[in-house]
Tab-separated table of C-alpha atoms in Angstrom:
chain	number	residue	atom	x	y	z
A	139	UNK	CA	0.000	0.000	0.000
A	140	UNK	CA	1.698	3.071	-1.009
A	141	UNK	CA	2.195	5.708	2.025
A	142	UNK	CA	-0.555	8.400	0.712
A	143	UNK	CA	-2.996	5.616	0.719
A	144	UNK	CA	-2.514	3.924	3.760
A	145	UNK	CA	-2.764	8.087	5.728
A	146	UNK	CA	-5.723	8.812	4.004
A	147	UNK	CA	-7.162	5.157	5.021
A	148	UNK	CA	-5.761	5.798	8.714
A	149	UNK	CA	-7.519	9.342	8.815
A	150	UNK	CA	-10.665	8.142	7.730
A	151	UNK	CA	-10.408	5.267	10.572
A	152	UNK	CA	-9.169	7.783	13.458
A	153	UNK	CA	-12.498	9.667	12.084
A	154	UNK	CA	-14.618	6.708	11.921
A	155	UNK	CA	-13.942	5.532	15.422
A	156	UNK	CA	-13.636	9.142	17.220
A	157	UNK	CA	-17.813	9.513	15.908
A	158	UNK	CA	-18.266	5.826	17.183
A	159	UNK	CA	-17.131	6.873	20.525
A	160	UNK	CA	-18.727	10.008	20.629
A	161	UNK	CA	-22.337	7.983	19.170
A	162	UNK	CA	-21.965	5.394	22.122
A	163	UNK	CA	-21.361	8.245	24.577
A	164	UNK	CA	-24.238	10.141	23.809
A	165	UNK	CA	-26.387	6.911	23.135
A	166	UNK	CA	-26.789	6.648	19.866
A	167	UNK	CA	-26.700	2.949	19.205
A	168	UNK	CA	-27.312	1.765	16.044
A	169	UNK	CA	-25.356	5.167	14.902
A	170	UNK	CA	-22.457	3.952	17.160
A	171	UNK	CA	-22.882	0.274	15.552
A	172	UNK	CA	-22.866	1.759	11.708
A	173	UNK	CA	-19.544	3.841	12.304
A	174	UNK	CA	-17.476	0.937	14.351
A	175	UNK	CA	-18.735	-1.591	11.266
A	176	UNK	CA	-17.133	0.834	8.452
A	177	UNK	CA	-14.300	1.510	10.928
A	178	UNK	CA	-13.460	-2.626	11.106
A	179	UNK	CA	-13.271	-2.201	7.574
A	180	UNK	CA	-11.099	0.367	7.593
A	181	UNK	CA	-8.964	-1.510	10.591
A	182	UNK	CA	-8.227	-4.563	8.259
A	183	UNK	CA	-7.264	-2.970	5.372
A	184	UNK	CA	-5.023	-1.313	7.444
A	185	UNK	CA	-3.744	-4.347	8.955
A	186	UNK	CA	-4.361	-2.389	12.244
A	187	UNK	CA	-4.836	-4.940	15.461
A	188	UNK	CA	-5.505	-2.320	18.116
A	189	UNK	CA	-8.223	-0.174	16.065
A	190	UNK	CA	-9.693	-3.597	14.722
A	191	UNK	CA	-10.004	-4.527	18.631
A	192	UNK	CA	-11.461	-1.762	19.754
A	193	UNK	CA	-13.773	-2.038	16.793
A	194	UNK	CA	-14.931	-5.186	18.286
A	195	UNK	CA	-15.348	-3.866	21.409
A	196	UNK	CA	-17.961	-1.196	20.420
A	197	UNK	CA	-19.347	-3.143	18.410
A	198	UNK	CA	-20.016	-5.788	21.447
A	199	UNK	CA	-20.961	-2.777	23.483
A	200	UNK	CA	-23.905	-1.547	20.902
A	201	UNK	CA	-25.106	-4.979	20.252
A	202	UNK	CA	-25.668	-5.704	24.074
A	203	UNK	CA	-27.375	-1.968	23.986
A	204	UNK	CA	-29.876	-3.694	21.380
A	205	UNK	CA	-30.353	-6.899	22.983
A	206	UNK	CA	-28.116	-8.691	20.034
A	207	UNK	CA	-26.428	-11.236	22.795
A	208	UNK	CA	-25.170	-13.750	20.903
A	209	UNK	CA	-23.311	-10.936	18.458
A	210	UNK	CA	-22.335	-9.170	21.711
A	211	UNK	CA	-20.318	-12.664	22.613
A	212	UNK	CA	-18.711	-12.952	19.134
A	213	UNK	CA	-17.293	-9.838	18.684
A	214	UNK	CA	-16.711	-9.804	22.901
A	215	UNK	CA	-14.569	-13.290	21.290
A	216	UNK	CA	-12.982	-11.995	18.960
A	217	UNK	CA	-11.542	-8.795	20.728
A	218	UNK	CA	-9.987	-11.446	23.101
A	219	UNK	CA	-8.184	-12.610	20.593
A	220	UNK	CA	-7.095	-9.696	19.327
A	221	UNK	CA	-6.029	-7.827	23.113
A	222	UNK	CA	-4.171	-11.204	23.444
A	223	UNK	CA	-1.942	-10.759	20.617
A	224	UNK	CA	-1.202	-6.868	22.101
A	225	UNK	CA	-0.552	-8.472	25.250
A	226	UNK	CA	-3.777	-5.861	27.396
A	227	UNK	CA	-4.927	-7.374	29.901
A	228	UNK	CA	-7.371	-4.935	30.912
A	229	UNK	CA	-8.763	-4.751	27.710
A	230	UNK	CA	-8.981	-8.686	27.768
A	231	UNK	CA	-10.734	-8.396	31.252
A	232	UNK	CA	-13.239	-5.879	29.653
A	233	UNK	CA	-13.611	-8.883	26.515
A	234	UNK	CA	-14.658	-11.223	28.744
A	235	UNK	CA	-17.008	-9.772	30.696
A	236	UNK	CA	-18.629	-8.487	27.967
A	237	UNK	CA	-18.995	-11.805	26.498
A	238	UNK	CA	-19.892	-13.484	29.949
A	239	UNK	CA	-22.872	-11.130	30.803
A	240	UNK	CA	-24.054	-11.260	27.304
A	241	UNK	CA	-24.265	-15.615	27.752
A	242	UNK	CA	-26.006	-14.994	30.396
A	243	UNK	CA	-28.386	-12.604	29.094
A	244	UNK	CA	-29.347	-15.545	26.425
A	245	UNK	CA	-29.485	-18.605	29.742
A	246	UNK	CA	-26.105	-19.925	28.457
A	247	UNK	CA	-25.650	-20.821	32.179
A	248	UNK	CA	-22.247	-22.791	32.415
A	249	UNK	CA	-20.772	-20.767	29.454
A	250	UNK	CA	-21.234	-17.103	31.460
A	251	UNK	CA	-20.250	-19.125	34.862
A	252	UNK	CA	-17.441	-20.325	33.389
A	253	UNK	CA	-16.128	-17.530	31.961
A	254	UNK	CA	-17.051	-15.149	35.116
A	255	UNK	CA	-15.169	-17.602	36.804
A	256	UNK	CA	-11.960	-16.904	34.397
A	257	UNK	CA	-12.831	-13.202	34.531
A	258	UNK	CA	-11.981	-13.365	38.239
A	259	UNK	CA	-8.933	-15.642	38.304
A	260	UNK	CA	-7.479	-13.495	35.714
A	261	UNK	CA	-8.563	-10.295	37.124
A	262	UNK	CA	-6.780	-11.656	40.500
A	263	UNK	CA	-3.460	-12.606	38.608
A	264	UNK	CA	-2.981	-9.475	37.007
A	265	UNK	CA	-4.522	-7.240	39.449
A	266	UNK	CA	-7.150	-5.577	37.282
A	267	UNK	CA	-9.370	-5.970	41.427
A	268	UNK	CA	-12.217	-3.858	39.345
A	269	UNK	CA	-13.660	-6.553	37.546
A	270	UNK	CA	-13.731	-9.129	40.608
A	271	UNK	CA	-17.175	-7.125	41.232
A	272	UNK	CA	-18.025	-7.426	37.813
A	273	UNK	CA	-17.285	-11.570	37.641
A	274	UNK	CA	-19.368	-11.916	40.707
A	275	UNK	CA	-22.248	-9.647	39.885
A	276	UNK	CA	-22.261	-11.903	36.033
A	277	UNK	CA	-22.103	-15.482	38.056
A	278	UNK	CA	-24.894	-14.080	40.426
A	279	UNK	CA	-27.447	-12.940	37.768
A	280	UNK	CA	-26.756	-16.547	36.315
A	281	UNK	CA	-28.148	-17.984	39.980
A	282	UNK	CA	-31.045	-15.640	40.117
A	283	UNK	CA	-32.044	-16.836	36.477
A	284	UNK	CA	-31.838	-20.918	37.608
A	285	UNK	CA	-33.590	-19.634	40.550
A	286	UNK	CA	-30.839	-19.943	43.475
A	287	UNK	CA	-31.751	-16.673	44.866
A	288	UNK	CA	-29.676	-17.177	48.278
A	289	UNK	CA	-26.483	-18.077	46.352
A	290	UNK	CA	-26.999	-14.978	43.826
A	291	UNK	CA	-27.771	-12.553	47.218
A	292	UNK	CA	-24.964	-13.869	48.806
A	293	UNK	CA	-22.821	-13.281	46.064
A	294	UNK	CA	-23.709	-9.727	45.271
A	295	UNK	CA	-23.522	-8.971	49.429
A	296	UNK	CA	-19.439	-10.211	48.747
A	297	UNK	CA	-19.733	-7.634	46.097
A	298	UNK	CA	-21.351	-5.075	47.867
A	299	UNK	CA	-19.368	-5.277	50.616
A	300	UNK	CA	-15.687	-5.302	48.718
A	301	UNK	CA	-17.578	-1.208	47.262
A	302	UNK	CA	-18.485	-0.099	50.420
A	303	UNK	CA	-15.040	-0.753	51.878
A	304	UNK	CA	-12.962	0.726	49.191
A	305	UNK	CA	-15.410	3.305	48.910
A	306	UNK	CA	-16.146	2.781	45.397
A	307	UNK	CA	-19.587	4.088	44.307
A	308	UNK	CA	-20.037	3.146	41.024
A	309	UNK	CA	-19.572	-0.465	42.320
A	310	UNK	CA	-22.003	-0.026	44.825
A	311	UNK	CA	-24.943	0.810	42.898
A	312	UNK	CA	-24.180	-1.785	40.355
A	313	UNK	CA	-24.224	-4.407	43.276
A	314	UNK	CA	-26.769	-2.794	44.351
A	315	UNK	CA	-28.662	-2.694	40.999
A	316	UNK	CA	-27.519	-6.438	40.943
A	317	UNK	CA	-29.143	-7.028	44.349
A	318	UNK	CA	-32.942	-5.495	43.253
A	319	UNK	CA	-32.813	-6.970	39.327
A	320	UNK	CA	-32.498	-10.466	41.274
A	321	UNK	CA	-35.269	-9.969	43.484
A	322	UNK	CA	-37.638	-8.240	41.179
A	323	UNK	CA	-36.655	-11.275	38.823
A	324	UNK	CA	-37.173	-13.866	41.677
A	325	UNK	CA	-40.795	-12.009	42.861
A	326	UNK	CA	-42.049	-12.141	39.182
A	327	UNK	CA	-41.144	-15.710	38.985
A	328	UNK	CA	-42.618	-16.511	42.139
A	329	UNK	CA	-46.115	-14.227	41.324
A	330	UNK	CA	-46.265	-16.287	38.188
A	331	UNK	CA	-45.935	-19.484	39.453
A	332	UNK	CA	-48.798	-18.393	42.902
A	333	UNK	CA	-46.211	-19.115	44.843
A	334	UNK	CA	-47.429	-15.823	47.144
A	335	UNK	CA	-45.682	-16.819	50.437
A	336	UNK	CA	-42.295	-16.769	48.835
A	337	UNK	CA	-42.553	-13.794	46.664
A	338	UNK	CA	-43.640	-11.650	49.888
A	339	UNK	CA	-40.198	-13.067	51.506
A	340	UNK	CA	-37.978	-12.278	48.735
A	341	UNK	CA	-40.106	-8.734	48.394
A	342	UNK	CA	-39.312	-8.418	52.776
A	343	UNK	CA	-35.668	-8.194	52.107
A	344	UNK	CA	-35.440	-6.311	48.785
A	345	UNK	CA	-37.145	-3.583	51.062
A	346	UNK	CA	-33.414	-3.480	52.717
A	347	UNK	CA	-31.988	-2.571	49.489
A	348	UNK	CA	-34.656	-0.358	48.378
A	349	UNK	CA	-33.744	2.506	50.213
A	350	UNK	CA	-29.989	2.040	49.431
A	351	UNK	CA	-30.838	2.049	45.830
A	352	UNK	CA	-32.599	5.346	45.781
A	353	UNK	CA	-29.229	6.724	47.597
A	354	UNK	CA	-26.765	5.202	45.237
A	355	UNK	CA	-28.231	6.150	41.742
A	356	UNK	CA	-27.834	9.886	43.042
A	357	UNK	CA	-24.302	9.125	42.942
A	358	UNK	CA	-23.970	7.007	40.109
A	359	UNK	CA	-21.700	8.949	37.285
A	360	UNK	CA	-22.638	5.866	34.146
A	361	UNK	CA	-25.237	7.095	32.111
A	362	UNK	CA	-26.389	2.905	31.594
A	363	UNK	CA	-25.851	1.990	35.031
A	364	UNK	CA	-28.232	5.087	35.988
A	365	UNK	CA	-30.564	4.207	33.984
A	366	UNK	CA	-30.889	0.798	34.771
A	367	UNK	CA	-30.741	1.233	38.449
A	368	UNK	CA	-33.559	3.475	38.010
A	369	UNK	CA	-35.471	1.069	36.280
A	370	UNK	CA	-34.719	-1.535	38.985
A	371	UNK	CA	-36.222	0.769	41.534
A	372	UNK	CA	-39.665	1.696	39.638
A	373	UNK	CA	-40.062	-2.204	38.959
A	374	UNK	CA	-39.626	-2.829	42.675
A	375	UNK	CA	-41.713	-0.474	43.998
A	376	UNK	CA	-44.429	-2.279	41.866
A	377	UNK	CA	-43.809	-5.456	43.139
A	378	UNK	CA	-43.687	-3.932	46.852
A	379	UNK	CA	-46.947	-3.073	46.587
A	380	UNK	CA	-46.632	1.154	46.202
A	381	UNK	CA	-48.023	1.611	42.762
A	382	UNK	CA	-48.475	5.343	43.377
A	383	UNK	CA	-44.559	5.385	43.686
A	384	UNK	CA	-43.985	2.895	40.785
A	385	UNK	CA	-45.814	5.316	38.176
A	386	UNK	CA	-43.793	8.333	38.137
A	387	UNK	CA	-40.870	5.587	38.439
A	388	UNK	CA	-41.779	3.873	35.488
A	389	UNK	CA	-42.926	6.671	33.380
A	390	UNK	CA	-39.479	8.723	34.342
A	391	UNK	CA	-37.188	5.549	33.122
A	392	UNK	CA	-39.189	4.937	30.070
A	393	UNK	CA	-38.421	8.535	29.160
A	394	UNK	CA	-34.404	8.372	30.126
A	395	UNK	CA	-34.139	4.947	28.406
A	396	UNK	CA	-35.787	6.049	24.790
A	397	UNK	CA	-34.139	9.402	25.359
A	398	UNK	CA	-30.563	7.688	25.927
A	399	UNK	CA	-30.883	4.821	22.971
A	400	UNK	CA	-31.248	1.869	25.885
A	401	UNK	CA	-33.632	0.121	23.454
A	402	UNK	CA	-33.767	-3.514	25.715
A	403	UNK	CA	-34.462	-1.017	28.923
A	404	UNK	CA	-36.974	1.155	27.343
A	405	UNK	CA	-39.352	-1.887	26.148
A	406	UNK	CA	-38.833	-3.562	29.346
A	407	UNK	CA	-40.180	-0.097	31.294
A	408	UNK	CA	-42.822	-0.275	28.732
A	409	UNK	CA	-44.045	-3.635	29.576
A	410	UNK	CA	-43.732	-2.791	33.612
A	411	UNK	CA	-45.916	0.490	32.445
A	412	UNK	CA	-48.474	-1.286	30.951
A	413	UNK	CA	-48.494	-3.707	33.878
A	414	UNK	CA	-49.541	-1.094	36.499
A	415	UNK	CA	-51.857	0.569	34.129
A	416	UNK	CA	-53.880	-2.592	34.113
A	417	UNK	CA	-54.001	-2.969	37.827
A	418	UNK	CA	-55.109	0.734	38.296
A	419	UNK	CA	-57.910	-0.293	35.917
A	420	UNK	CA	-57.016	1.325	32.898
A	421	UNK	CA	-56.619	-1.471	30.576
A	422	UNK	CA	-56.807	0.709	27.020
A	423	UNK	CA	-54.302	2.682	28.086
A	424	UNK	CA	-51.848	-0.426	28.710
A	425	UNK	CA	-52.895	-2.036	25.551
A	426	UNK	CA	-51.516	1.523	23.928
A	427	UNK	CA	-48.305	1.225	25.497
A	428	UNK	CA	-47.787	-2.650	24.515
A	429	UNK	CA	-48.760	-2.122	21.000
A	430	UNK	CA	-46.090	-0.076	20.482
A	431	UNK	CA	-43.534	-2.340	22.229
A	432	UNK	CA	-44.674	-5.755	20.322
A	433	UNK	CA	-44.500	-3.723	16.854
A	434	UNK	CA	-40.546	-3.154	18.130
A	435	UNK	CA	-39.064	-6.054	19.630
A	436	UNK	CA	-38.262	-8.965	16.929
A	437	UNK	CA	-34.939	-9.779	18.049
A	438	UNK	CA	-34.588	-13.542	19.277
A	439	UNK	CA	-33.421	-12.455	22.563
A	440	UNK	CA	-35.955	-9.956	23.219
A	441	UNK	CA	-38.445	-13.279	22.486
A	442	UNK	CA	-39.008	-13.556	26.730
A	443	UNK	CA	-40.100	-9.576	27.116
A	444	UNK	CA	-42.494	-10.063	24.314
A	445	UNK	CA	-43.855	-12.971	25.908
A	446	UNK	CA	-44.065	-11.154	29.039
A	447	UNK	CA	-45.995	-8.045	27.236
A	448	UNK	CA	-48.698	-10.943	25.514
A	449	UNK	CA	-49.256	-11.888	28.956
A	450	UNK	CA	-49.981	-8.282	30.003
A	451	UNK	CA	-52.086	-7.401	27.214
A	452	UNK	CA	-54.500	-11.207	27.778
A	453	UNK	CA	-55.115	-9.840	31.025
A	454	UNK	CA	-55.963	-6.086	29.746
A	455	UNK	CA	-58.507	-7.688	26.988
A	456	UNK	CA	-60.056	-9.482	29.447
A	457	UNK	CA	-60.659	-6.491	31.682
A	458	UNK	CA	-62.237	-4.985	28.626
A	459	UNK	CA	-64.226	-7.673	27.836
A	460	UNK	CA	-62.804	-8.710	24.547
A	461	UNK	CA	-62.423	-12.404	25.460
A	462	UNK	CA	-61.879	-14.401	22.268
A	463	UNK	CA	-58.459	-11.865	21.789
A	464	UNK	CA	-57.308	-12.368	25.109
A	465	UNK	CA	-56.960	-16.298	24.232
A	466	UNK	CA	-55.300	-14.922	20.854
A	467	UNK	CA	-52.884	-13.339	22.644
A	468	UNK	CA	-52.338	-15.503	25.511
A	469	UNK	CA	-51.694	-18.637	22.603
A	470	UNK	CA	-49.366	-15.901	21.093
A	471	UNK	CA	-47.137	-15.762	24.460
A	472	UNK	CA	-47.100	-19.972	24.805
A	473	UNK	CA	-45.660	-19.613	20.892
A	474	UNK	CA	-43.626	-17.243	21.963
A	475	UNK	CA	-41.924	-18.940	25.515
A	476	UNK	CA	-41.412	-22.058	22.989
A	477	UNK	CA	-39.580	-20.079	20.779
A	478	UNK	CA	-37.590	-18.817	23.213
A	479	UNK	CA	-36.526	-21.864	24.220
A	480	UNK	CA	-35.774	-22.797	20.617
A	481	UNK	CA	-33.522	-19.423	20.040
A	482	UNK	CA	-31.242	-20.445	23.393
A	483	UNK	CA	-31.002	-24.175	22.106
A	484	UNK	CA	-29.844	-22.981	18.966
A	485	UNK	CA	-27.560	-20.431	20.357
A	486	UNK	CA	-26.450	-22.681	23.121
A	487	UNK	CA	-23.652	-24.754	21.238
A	488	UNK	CA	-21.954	-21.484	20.046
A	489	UNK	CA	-21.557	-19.918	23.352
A	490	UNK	CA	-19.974	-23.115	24.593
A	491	UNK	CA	-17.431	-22.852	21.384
A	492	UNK	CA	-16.618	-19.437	22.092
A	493	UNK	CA	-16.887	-19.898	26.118
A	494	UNK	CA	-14.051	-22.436	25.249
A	495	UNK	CA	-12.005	-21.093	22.862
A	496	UNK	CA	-11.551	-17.571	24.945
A	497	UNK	CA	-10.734	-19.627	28.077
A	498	UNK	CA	-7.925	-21.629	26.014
A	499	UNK	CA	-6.773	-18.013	24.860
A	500	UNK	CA	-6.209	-16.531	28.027
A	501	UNK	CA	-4.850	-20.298	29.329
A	502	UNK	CA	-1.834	-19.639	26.217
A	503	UNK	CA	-1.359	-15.899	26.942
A	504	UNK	CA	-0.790	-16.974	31.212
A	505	UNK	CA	1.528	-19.819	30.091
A	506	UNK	CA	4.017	-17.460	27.242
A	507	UNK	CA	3.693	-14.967	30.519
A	508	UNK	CA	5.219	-17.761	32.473
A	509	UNK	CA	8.067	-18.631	29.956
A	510	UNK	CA	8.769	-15.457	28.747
C-alpha cells in the first residue's frame, strides 16, 4: 500500500472511530454500531490490530445496547483474541465480561459461569481488582435466572461489601442494581408461578436494598448503570406493593431509556408500564403502550419480554371484555416462551465454542507470561 494511501485510510479510521465513541457516549446505538462496522473495515485494510479490537469492542458494546447477545459474545470473542496478541490485559478483562454477561443474558448458564469464573482468576493474577465485582455480579445474575436466589444474594452482598469498603460508588450501585434486578426477577417468577408466600419473603428483604438504591443512583456517574438502576427501583416499587410510587418511576425511566438509545431497557419499562396501568384499571391505556412495544421487539433475545408483554395485554382484553383476543394473545405468548426456548437451544452450542475457545486463549497468553 503506497504511504498516501494507507494516511488517508488511517484518517478516515481515526475519524470513523472518534464519531463511534462520541455515538456510544451520547447513546446513539445503532449510529455507534454503523460507524465501528465501516471503521473494522477500515482496521483490516489497514492491517491495524488495536483499532480492529477496539472495533470489536464497540461493536459488542452496541449490540448488548440492542439486545443482540449472541453478536455481543462474538465480537466480545474476537476482541480477546485480538487484546491477546497486544498483550492488554485490561482490555482482555473488559472482553470477557462483555462476552460473559451477554451468555447470560441468552441462559447460556455454564458458558457465562465459566467464563465469570476466568474473569476473576485473571482479574486476581494481574490485578485488574475492578472486575472481581463485575465476575461476581455476572455469576450471580446466572443464579437468580436458575432460581438460586440465596447463592446470587450472597454473592452480590461479597460484592457489595468489597464497594463499600474501598469506597467505590459506582460499584455499589451496580451491586446494588444487581441485588434489586435479582429480586424483582425472583418475585415475578414466584407471582407467576402463585407461589405468594415466597414472593412476599424475597419482596421483605429487597425492602433493605430499596432505600440504598434510591441513595446510590444519586451518585452514580454511568449514564447505563443510571438508567438501569432506576429502572430496577420503579419495577420494585411495583412489586412492593406502592403503585403510586412505581408510576412516576416507570414513566421517568421509560423517558431516560428512549431518550438515551437503551432500546432492551426502554421496552422492558414499557411492559412494567403497561403492567400497572392494568391494575389501576385502565386497561386501554396499557394495551396503547404494549402495542407499540410488540410492533418493536423482533430480536430472538428480546423473544421472553415479548412474551411477558402478551401476557400483560390477555389480562388487559379481558378487563375490557374482549375475550376471544385475550386467548389470541395468551396462545401468542405460549408460541412465543417455545420459541424462546428454541432461540437459546440454537444459540447454546456457540456460546460453549466461544466460552471455550476464549478460556484456552487466556490459558496460552498466562503460560508465554510464564516462559517469557
Amino acid at each position: 500500500m503506497a504511504n498516501d494511501d494507507h494516511l488517508t485510510l488511517q484518517t478516515e479510521l481515526d475519524g470513523e472511530l472518534d464519531a463511534a465513541r462520541a455515538s456510544t457516549l451520547h447513546g446513539h446505538v445503532q449510529t455507534s454500531l454503523e460507524q465501528a462496522q465501516r471503521a473494522l473495515g477500515l482496521a483490516r485494510q489497514l492491517g491495524n490490530t488495536a483499532g480492529e479490537a477496539e472495533c470489536q469492542m464497540l461493536l459488542a458494546r452496541a449490540e448488548m445496547r440492542l439486545a443482540n447477545y449472541l453478536a455481543c459474545a462474538e465480537h466480545g470473542a474476537q476482541a480477546l483474541d485480538l487484546w491477546t496478541r497486544l498483550q492488554r490485559p485490561a482490555d482482555q478483562a473488559e472482553a470477557m465480561a462483555l462476552s460473559a454477561a451477554a451468555c447470560g443474558e441468552m441462559h447460556a448458564h455454564q458458558a457465562a459461569l465459566s467464563l465469570a469464573q476466568d474473569l476473576s482468576a485473571f482479574a486476581s493474577r494481574h490485578e485488574l481488582h475492578r472486575y472481581l465485582p463485575r465476575a461476581l455480579h455476572i455469576m450471580a445474575a446466572c443464579h437468580w435466572r436458575m432460581g438460586q436466589s440465596h447463592e446470587a444474594e450472597l454473592l452480590m452482598l461479597q460484592t457489595l461489601s468489597r464497594s463499600r469498603e474501598g469506597a467505590e460508588y459506582g460499584e455499589e450501585a451496580r451491586a446494588l442494581n444487581g441485588l434489586l434486578a435479582g429480586s424483582n426477577l425472583a418475585v415475578d417468577q414466584h407471582l407467576r408461578l402463585g407461589e405468594t408466600e415466597q414472593a412476599r419473603a424475597t419482596v421483605e428483604r429487597m425492602q433493605r436494598y430499596l432505600s440504598q438504591a434510591q441513595a446510590a443512583v444519586t451518585r452514580a456517574e454511568v449514564p447505563l448503570l443510571k438508567a438501569t438502576l432506576g429502572l430496577n427501583i420503579a419495577m420494585a416499587s411495583l412489586l412492593s406493593g406502592r403503585e403510586d410510587r412505581a408510576g412516576p418511576l416507570l414513566e421517568a425511566s421509560l423517558q431516560t431509556c428512549r431518550g438515551a438509545g437503551y432500546r432492551a431497557l426502554a421496552l422492558t419499562a414499557a411492559e412494567w408500564l403497561a403492567r400497572l396501568r392494568q391494575r389501576q384499571g385502565r386497561p386501554q391505556e396499557a394495551l396503547d403502550l404494549l402495542a407499540e412495544l410488540l410492533a418493536e421487539a423482533e430480536q430472538p433475545s428480546m423473544v421472553g419480554l415479548l412474551a411477558d408483554a402478551h401476557a400483560t395485554q390477555a389480562q388487559a382484553l379481558r378487563d375490557l371484555g374482549q375475550a376471544e383476543a385475550a386467548e389470541q394473545a395468551l396462545r401468542d405468548e405460549q408460541g412465543l416462551r417455545r420459541r424462546m426456548e428454541h432461540a437459546k437451544n440454537m444459540a447454546l452450542p456457540r456460546l460453549l465454542q466461544l466460552q471455550q475457545a476464549m478460556h484456552q486463549t487466556l490459558q496460552d497468553f498466562d503460560q508465554r507470561a510464564l516462559v517469557g
